[in-house]
Amino acid sequence: MSLIATLARLEAVESGRAQPLATVRHRHLSERPLVFVPLTTAGEAGAPLGALVGTDRNAPTLLVVPQPRDRDLRFTFLADLAEAVLPYLDAYAADIELTERSETDPETGKKTKVEVELCADAPQLIVPGRAGVDFVRLLGRSMRFRRTAEQDPDAPYPAPPRVPLLGRWFTHYAERARTPGAALLLAATDLLNRHWATGQSSLEDQHLGALLAWIDPPAGEPGAEAALRAELARGADGQLLCPPAGPATDPAFDNRLLAPAVERYDRARQALQAAEDGLAADDRLGQLTAAEREIRRLLAAQLMPTWSAVWRALDLLRELPEGDRAAARWTSDRWSFTGHRDRITAGEPPQPRRDDAVTAATKLLRRERAQAELEAGEALDDPLVMAGRRLSGEAFAGEVVEVTPAWSESKRPSPRPLLTLRTDDAPHLAEGAKVYRSLDGKPQKAEFVAYEPGGALVLRVLDKMGRAKDPAPGSVPEKGDRICWTLFEHEQRGAPKLPDPEATPWTHGGPPGAATAEQPDAPTPEDLL
Amino acid sequence: MRGNAFEAKVKGDGGTELLRLLHERMGEGAEPPGQAPTPDLAAAGPEGRAARTALALREATEAGGWALLDHPMLALEVAGSPAYLEPDAVVVHPDGRWTVVEIKSFPMIDAAADPSKVGAAARQSAVYVLALERVAVLTKGASVDHSVLLVCPRDFSNLPTASVVDVRKQLAVTRRQLTRLSRIEDIADELPPGTTFDLDGQSGASLATAVEAVPAVYAPECLAACELAFHCRGRAREQGTVTALGRSLRGELGSLTTVEEVLAAARGESGDPADPTVAAVRRAAALRAEAGAPCH
Ligand code: SF4
């Protein structure tokens, strides 16, 4: 945590309200995100219990597994989830624009422009917290290798038709969420924590209810009190007023409300199976339906506060204007979505259980690049973030007090003007260090020449001044300009090239075998998912 | 609960499946165990059980074969008082090695489990290893593995799978922490005479006073580990301690230990500008204000 963020936390303690960590929104938010609030079954690591899902805050779809140990009921849940999610994804997959991309011709090695499809927008999934992201990954893993009856007529427990496809998409979204700055799948808590500092620790900030209590406390109430209420307050029935945002549930809910309801459901089901005539069966079916309705009611009551909290979080975030570079990063998300859409259409098998060496290394490099790009982008979009970089000596802001025209020593001299700047910042500059400023959104490079006796520093501008002997108008700072320079680059240059998959050295596992579909998990009598 | 059912399943049938997994992962060329003796460890009281466990370990090591100890009892001195620990199982190898087995109900998916849960299991097992070492030094031919066997359900099933977890780092940390703990008697000496934490026989208020009398060093990590966390947090907040917001703040803010002190220094109302921490918070506050964050 930078000292600036720490100060913001302390000010939040003092004022009783969260303090801003950003002046713009650093993540793109879709006009129409899909919110997904899942719950799992206590003690059955990962078995789904229920979920709210949908794009309309006033009309979520409630999905429930009345008996989580029952494979058929879990399959029904997954099939319903696929029906709730896939049409949303499909709508974006179908809306495309044509764009150009340069590709290297494998024969000649020449770069050529080819026309490709890019989805005009991408679907965005929002979950309450990080555990929700992990659960999307888990669901993805559990579904993507399943076989439907059509794919494998002999499968002992064939999956409902669209479930494996949902598994592939969930896997893709969870994988993309590991890329810094990516916004296809986001946790509401991460979004809020990026933009506000509360008066509590980052551990407590994982509680969506407490976090919102600090950012947007009820009128007049100090954040700490509102947060404490969100953490601990229980109603007369002993249930938390602000249930956990999941996927894990509160033990008091499990033991006092859910367990008896599931037991009633089980009994009703047994009774129905034992029914001897149609009349008795009708009657018992009615009891079973009532038992299921009760479970739905209980789960809806647990889920609704979180559902509303996620939408409230989105409202708060929308009040911030979106950063320019956040919008640019969203384009990468659109590429990511389009790419996966294309892999599915091309009939490629689901993502393997484990990446081969080249894929793993490529992902790692891309993530490192994305991290550097994100850090630079957020700082350039937002003076409050830049303040942190200035404090750490990675950037400085100063006033131009003198501009001295100068030229390079070559046959065709190019402009290399010298700038004298006064700054209160303390950048870590070595002689010849490169610094960058943003000129119409493009980085302009300069190098550090020397400190003057009075403490002012001298820079030599190196590029973006046109081809003529004299600099193009507006390309050189003028006396009196106040400019922020960074020691870090604004854009990442091309990533180092990795060998083609076919040329993977044996030390890294050798060339991958043919991309064949992996075997599904063998079913056992006691599976959770 | 599935957790208990899973443990029972892993240990069922005389522990054959558990021993098979252990042999596969850490057998190092020894004969496969097949059926191994599972000595009876029942005895009266934790002390008795710990003594019974030590005896069983010695006998199994002398016998030079495989043995499976189900829920052995180990003793470890913590802050000057004995604490009794009960690992899920300890396996004795034919070569005299002892291995701690930890059985958990979180799944291992594609051979990898949630790293934070594996970390917690490793910290827990390290304490068992430490306690076992106290017995091993007194037993001829015995040594304790610094790797433990973690057994979890595989993928989405209830079938066991295992992985070997190296706990050397956790061992070093635990050893250091144990030597740094203040002795319980020393803490008790500081308390007013007659202080008791007995839940019966005193009012809530006097119990609260008793708890207040003990110094506490609250940090947010307490929330996941200690039932007194909300109490200690409230107290830390009342005192305005900066570490209530995170342990790392202590290093960052040096001599400034309360929220009030830091903010006063940041506003230039107090603090020695020559103190590098004071200078840093002032600079940070100035940059923050310049960047448009509201100031008070
Ligand atoms: S919460 Fe528990 S561990 Fe933490 S300081 Fe208080 S008593 Fe100690």
XYZ file of N, CA, C and O in Angstrom, chain A residues 1-4 6-11 13-15 19-20 23 43-45 69 138 141-142 199-204 224 228 231-232 353-354 383-384 387 390-391 424-425 482 521 524 526-529, chain B residues 1-3 9 105-107 109-111 155-159 218 220-221 223 230 233 237 242 244-246 248-249 252-253 259 262-263 266-267 280-281 283-285 287-288 290-296:
392
model
N 0.858 -1.186 0.000
C 0.000 0.000 0.000
C 0.901 1.244 0.000
O 1.811 1.335 0.805
N 0.653 2.180 -0.910
C 1.473 3.387 -0.909
C 1.072 4.261 0.280
O -0.024 4.144 0.819
N 1.976 5.126 0.633
C 1.711 6.002 1.775
C 0.477 6.870 1.513
O -0.258 7.224 2.430
N 0.244 7.187 0.257
C -0.932 7.994 -0.083
C -2.213 7.220 0.225
O -3.162 7.756 0.818
N -2.413 4.786 2.375
C -2.466 4.653 3.827
C -3.086 5.904 4.451
O -3.958 5.814 5.320
N -2.642 7.060 3.978
C -3.218 8.302 4.501
C -4.719 8.355 4.246
O -5.492 8.789 5.107
N -5.111 7.906 3.063
C -6.537 7.910 2.736
C -7.299 7.033 3.725
O -8.381 7.398 4.187
N -6.728 5.883 4.087
C -7.381 5.009 5.064
C -7.511 5.706 6.419
O -8.550 5.629 7.076
N -6.440 6.372 6.821
C -6.484 7.035 8.121
C -7.495 8.183 8.108
O -8.215 8.401 9.080
N -7.563 8.890 6.995
C -8.567 9.952 6.905
C -9.972 9.372 6.934
O -10.903 9.994 7.455
N -10.814 6.748 8.631
C -11.073 6.463 10.038
C -11.577 7.737 10.716
O -12.597 7.742 11.403
N -10.856 8.828 10.466
C -11.181 10.070 11.148
C -12.543 10.616 10.722
O -13.343 11.057 11.550
N -12.814 10.584 9.425
C -14.046 11.205 8.938
C -15.237 10.252 9.002
O -16.373 10.668 8.841
N -12.524 7.255 1.650
C -11.914 8.359 0.902
C -11.519 7.878 -0.495
O -11.153 6.715 -0.664
N -11.584 8.781 -1.479
C -11.282 8.336 -2.849
C -9.820 7.957 -3.035
O -8.923 8.601 -2.501
N -9.684 9.342 -9.194
C -10.589 10.402 -9.640
C -11.355 9.977 -10.884
O -12.264 10.666 -11.321
N -19.824 -27.666 3.794
C -19.334 -29.017 3.997
C -19.260 -29.841 2.727
O -18.781 -30.953 2.744
N -19.747 -29.326 1.608
C -19.677 -30.070 0.358
C -18.887 -29.208 -0.615
O -19.420 -28.758 -1.625
N -17.633 -28.981 -0.272
C -16.797 -28.030 -0.995
C -17.177 -27.918 -2.459
O -16.920 -28.815 -3.243
N -26.862 -33.004 -2.833
C -26.163 -34.278 -3.060
C -26.718 -35.034 -4.241
O -26.202 -36.081 -4.602
N -14.159 -22.772 -10.782
C -14.465 -24.147 -10.374
C -15.622 -24.722 -11.202
O -15.555 -25.853 -11.684
N -14.347 -25.522 -14.633
C -13.562 -26.753 -14.662
C -14.461 -27.983 -14.576
O -14.228 -28.998 -15.227
N -15.505 -27.892 -13.758
C -16.333 -29.082 -13.558
C -17.223 -29.356 -14.775
O -17.646 -30.472 -14.984
N -11.876 2.894 6.256
C -11.181 3.008 7.531
C -10.980 1.665 8.193
O -10.886 1.588 9.415
N -10.946 0.591 7.412
C -10.681 -0.737 7.961
C -9.569 -1.375 7.130
O -9.074 -0.784 6.175
N -9.180 -2.614 7.508
C -8.059 -3.244 6.821
C -8.512 -3.872 5.506
O -9.707 -4.045 5.262
N -7.545 -4.229 4.678
C -7.901 -4.823 3.392
C -8.560 -6.193 3.572
O -9.295 -6.640 2.702
N -8.317 -6.842 4.707
C -9.015 -8.110 4.968
C -10.509 -7.866 5.167
O -11.352 -8.553 4.607
N -10.814 -6.851 5.981
C -12.227 -6.540 6.230
C -12.903 -6.001 4.974
O -14.109 -6.116 4.810
N -17.673 3.126 10.494
C -17.278 2.000 11.336
C -18.503 1.333 11.961
O -18.586 0.106 12.037
N -19.838 -2.395 11.208
C -19.965 -3.384 12.287
C -21.342 -4.040 12.232
O -21.487 -5.244 12.427
N -21.395 -6.543 9.584
C -20.633 -7.749 9.920
C -21.375 -8.653 10.898
O -21.340 -9.869 10.775
N -22.000 -8.045 11.898
C -22.458 -8.848 13.031
C -23.953 -8.846 13.329
O -24.444 -9.789 13.945
N -6.607 -29.442 -19.015
C -6.536 -29.349 -17.552
C -5.336 -28.511 -17.140
O -5.403 -27.718 -16.214
N -4.221 -28.764 -17.835
C -3.034 -27.967 -17.539
C -2.432 -27.457 -18.827
O -2.393 -28.178 -19.820
N -4.627 11.789 -11.859
C -3.595 12.481 -11.076
C -3.411 11.913 -9.673
O -2.309 11.972 -9.117
N -4.473 11.326 -9.118
C -4.353 10.789 -7.761
C -3.473 9.534 -7.751
O -2.734 9.279 -6.799
N 0.058 10.724 -8.295
C 0.642 11.262 -7.064
C 1.446 10.188 -6.345
O 2.527 10.460 -5.806
N 4.661 9.766 -8.117
C 5.557 10.905 -7.847
C 6.193 10.739 -6.472
O 7.376 10.993 -6.275
N 5.374 10.295 -5.521
C 5.893 10.108 -4.171
C 7.018 9.077 -4.152
O 7.995 9.220 -3.421
N 9.108 20.210 -7.192
C 9.248 19.898 -5.761
C 9.393 18.404 -5.551
O 9.603 17.937 -4.437
N 9.218 17.651 -6.623
C 9.299 16.196 -6.491
C 10.760 15.768 -6.441
O 11.652 16.543 -6.769
N 3.072 23.486 -17.159
C 3.273 22.555 -16.053
C 3.039 21.149 -16.593
O 1.973 20.846 -17.121
N -14.041 -36.348 -16.506
C -13.800 -36.941 -15.191
C -14.702 -38.163 -15.049
O -15.883 -38.109 -15.381
N -18.260 -40.738 -10.005
C -18.269 -41.628 -8.851
C -19.582 -41.410 -8.124
O -20.267 -40.421 -8.378
N -20.286 -40.364 -5.303
C -20.410 -39.266 -4.337
C -19.830 -37.961 -4.860
O -19.151 -37.251 -4.134
N -20.032 -37.657 -6.118
C -19.482 -36.412 -6.664
C -20.178 -35.193 -6.087
O -21.326 -35.261 -5.666
N -19.440 -34.065 -6.099
C -20.014 -32.821 -5.585
C -20.495 -31.938 -6.697
O -21.264 -31.016 -6.492
N -19.895 -32.129 -7.877
C -20.224 -31.215 -8.960
C -20.344 -31.996 -10.250
O -19.647 -32.983 -10.428
N -21.126 -34.443 8.540
C -20.324 -33.599 7.645
C -19.455 -34.456 6.752
O -18.959 -35.510 7.136
N -19.278 -33.960 5.528
C -18.487 -34.710 4.577
C -17.038 -34.840 5.042
O -16.381 -35.839 4.794
N -16.504 -33.812 5.763
C -15.122 -33.849 6.210
C -14.825 -35.104 7.017
O -13.892 -35.844 6.736
N -13.340 -42.582 5.494
C -13.166 -43.344 4.261
C -11.673 -43.584 3.977
O -11.261 -44.687 3.642
N -10.749 -31.810 3.846
C -11.896 -32.075 2.976
C -11.978 -31.127 1.783
O -12.866 -31.256 0.961
N -11.033 -30.180 1.672
C -11.092 -29.329 0.469
C -10.497 -30.105 -0.708
O -9.584 -30.904 -0.533
N -11.025 -29.891 -1.908
C -10.623 -30.739 -3.025
C -9.279 -30.346 -3.627
O -8.845 -29.199 -3.513
N -7.900 -30.184 -7.167
C -8.409 -30.265 -8.535
C -7.248 -30.208 -9.511
O -6.439 -29.284 -9.457
N -7.178 -31.204 -10.370
C -6.053 -31.353 -11.287
C -4.745 -31.224 -10.510
O -3.825 -30.502 -10.894
N -4.684 -31.944 -9.408
C -3.488 -32.065 -8.560
C -3.099 -30.761 -7.863
O -2.012 -30.661 -7.314
N -10.455 -34.022 -7.364
C -11.370 -33.312 -8.269
C -12.740 -33.103 -7.612
O -12.815 -32.511 -6.568
N -13.774 -33.666 -8.230
C -15.115 -33.421 -7.689
C -15.680 -34.652 -7.005
O -16.863 -34.750 -6.738
N -14.785 -35.604 -6.715
C -15.266 -36.855 -6.137
C -14.967 -36.885 -4.645
O -14.469 -35.923 -4.073
N -15.288 -38.034 -4.037
C -14.955 -38.222 -2.630
C -13.816 -39.239 -2.504
O -13.601 -39.819 -1.454
N -13.085 -39.473 -3.607
C -11.967 -40.415 -3.609
C -10.705 -39.677 -3.198
O -10.489 -38.545 -3.609
N -3.599 -6.534 18.801
C -4.539 -6.893 17.749
C -3.990 -6.547 16.362
O -3.351 -5.514 16.167
N -5.452 -7.279 12.020
C -6.620 -7.794 11.294
C -6.603 -9.312 11.109
O -7.659 -9.931 11.008
N -5.421 -9.919 11.068
C -5.349 -11.381 10.903
C -6.064 -12.095 12.042
O -6.497 -13.233 11.886
N -8.921 -11.658 13.045
C -10.337 -11.866 12.735
C -10.620 -13.290 12.284
O -11.690 -13.835 12.544
N -13.330 -9.348 17.634
C -14.139 -8.127 17.568
C -13.935 -7.268 18.813
O -13.930 -6.047 18.749
N -10.514 -5.684 18.389
C -10.555 -4.686 17.331
C -11.177 -3.393 17.844
O -10.667 -2.297 17.607
N -9.313 0.114 17.948
C -9.868 1.280 17.250
C -10.048 2.449 18.205
O -9.785 3.588 17.855
N -2.717 2.392 14.624
C -2.718 2.255 13.163
C -2.681 0.798 12.717
O -3.194 0.468 11.650
N -4.401 -1.533 13.570
C -5.734 -2.095 13.408
C -6.108 -2.115 11.924
O -7.011 -2.833 11.508
N -5.419 -1.314 11.117
C -5.679 -1.275 9.679
C -4.754 -2.209 8.908
O -4.865 -2.329 7.697
N -3.818 -2.825 9.579
C -2.889 -3.734 8.901
C -1.536 -3.693 9.577
O -1.069 -2.618 9.943
N 1.297 -4.062 8.309
C 2.348 -3.411 7.525
C 2.452 -1.919 7.858
O 3.471 -1.294 7.598
N 1.398 -1.358 8.426
C 1.433 0.078 8.697
C 2.476 0.450 9.743
O 2.956 1.578 9.763
N 5.574 1.115 7.919
C 5.451 2.276 7.056
C 5.461 3.581 7.852
O 5.968 4.593 7.386
N 4.871 3.544 9.053
C 4.674 4.792 9.785
C 5.606 4.960 10.978
O 5.535 5.965 11.687
N -3.648 6.964 14.706
C -4.260 7.666 13.580
C -4.114 9.174 13.773
O -3.756 9.914 12.850
N -0.549 10.459 13.148
C -0.176 10.480 11.728
C -0.847 11.657 11.035
O -0.207 12.417 10.302
N -2.160 11.832 11.289
C -2.868 12.898 10.583
C -2.390 14.274 11.035
O -2.273 15.194 10.224
N 0.745 14.846 9.291
C 0.509 15.094 7.865
C 0.062 16.532 7.629
O 0.428 17.153 6.644
N -0.725 17.066 8.568
C -1.216 18.438 8.403
C -0.208 19.473 8.867
O -0.468 20.674 8.830
N 7.843 12.255 5.152
C 7.187 11.451 4.110
C 5.673 11.615 4.149
O 5.035 11.780 3.113
N 5.061 11.595 5.356
C 3.597 11.731 5.388
C 3.171 13.137 4.952
O 2.150 13.296 4.303
N 4.719 15.019 2.752
C 4.876 15.023 1.298
C 3.689 14.273 0.662
O 3.089 14.736 -0.310
N 3.356 13.121 1.251
C 2.244 12.326 0.715
C 0.945 13.115 0.800
O 0.156 13.144 -0.145
N 0.724 13.790 1.920
C -0.508 14.553 2.090
C -0.570 15.693 1.086
O -1.619 15.970 0.492
N 0.917 15.866 -1.882
C 0.684 15.328 -3.227
C -0.769 14.902 -3.393
O -1.374 15.108 -4.438
N -1.308 14.311 -2.334
C -2.695 13.846 -2.393
C -3.643 15.033 -2.556
O -4.576 14.980 -3.363
N -2.896 17.987 -3.775
C -2.677 18.606 -5.084
C -3.432 17.833 -6.174
O -3.933 18.409 -7.132
N -3.507 16.506 -5.988
C -4.133 15.670 -7.015
C -5.657 15.726 -6.947
O -6.334 15.050 -7.695
N -6.173 16.491 -6.034
C -7.618 16.683 -6.057
C -8.403 15.857 -5.071
O -9.619 15.848 -5.128
N -7.710 15.144 -4.179
C -8.470 14.443 -3.154
C -8.922 15.473 -2.130
O -8.175 16.382 -1.801
N -10.135 15.362 -1.645
C -10.619 16.353 -0.699
C -9.764 16.348 0.563
O -9.319 15.302 0.997
N -9.494 17.534 1.104
C -8.770 17.517 2.377
C -9.686 18.077 3.444
O -10.707 18.683 3.148
N -9.329 17.856 4.672
C -10.218 18.253 5.766
C -9.598 19.386 6.548
O -8.407 19.405 6.723
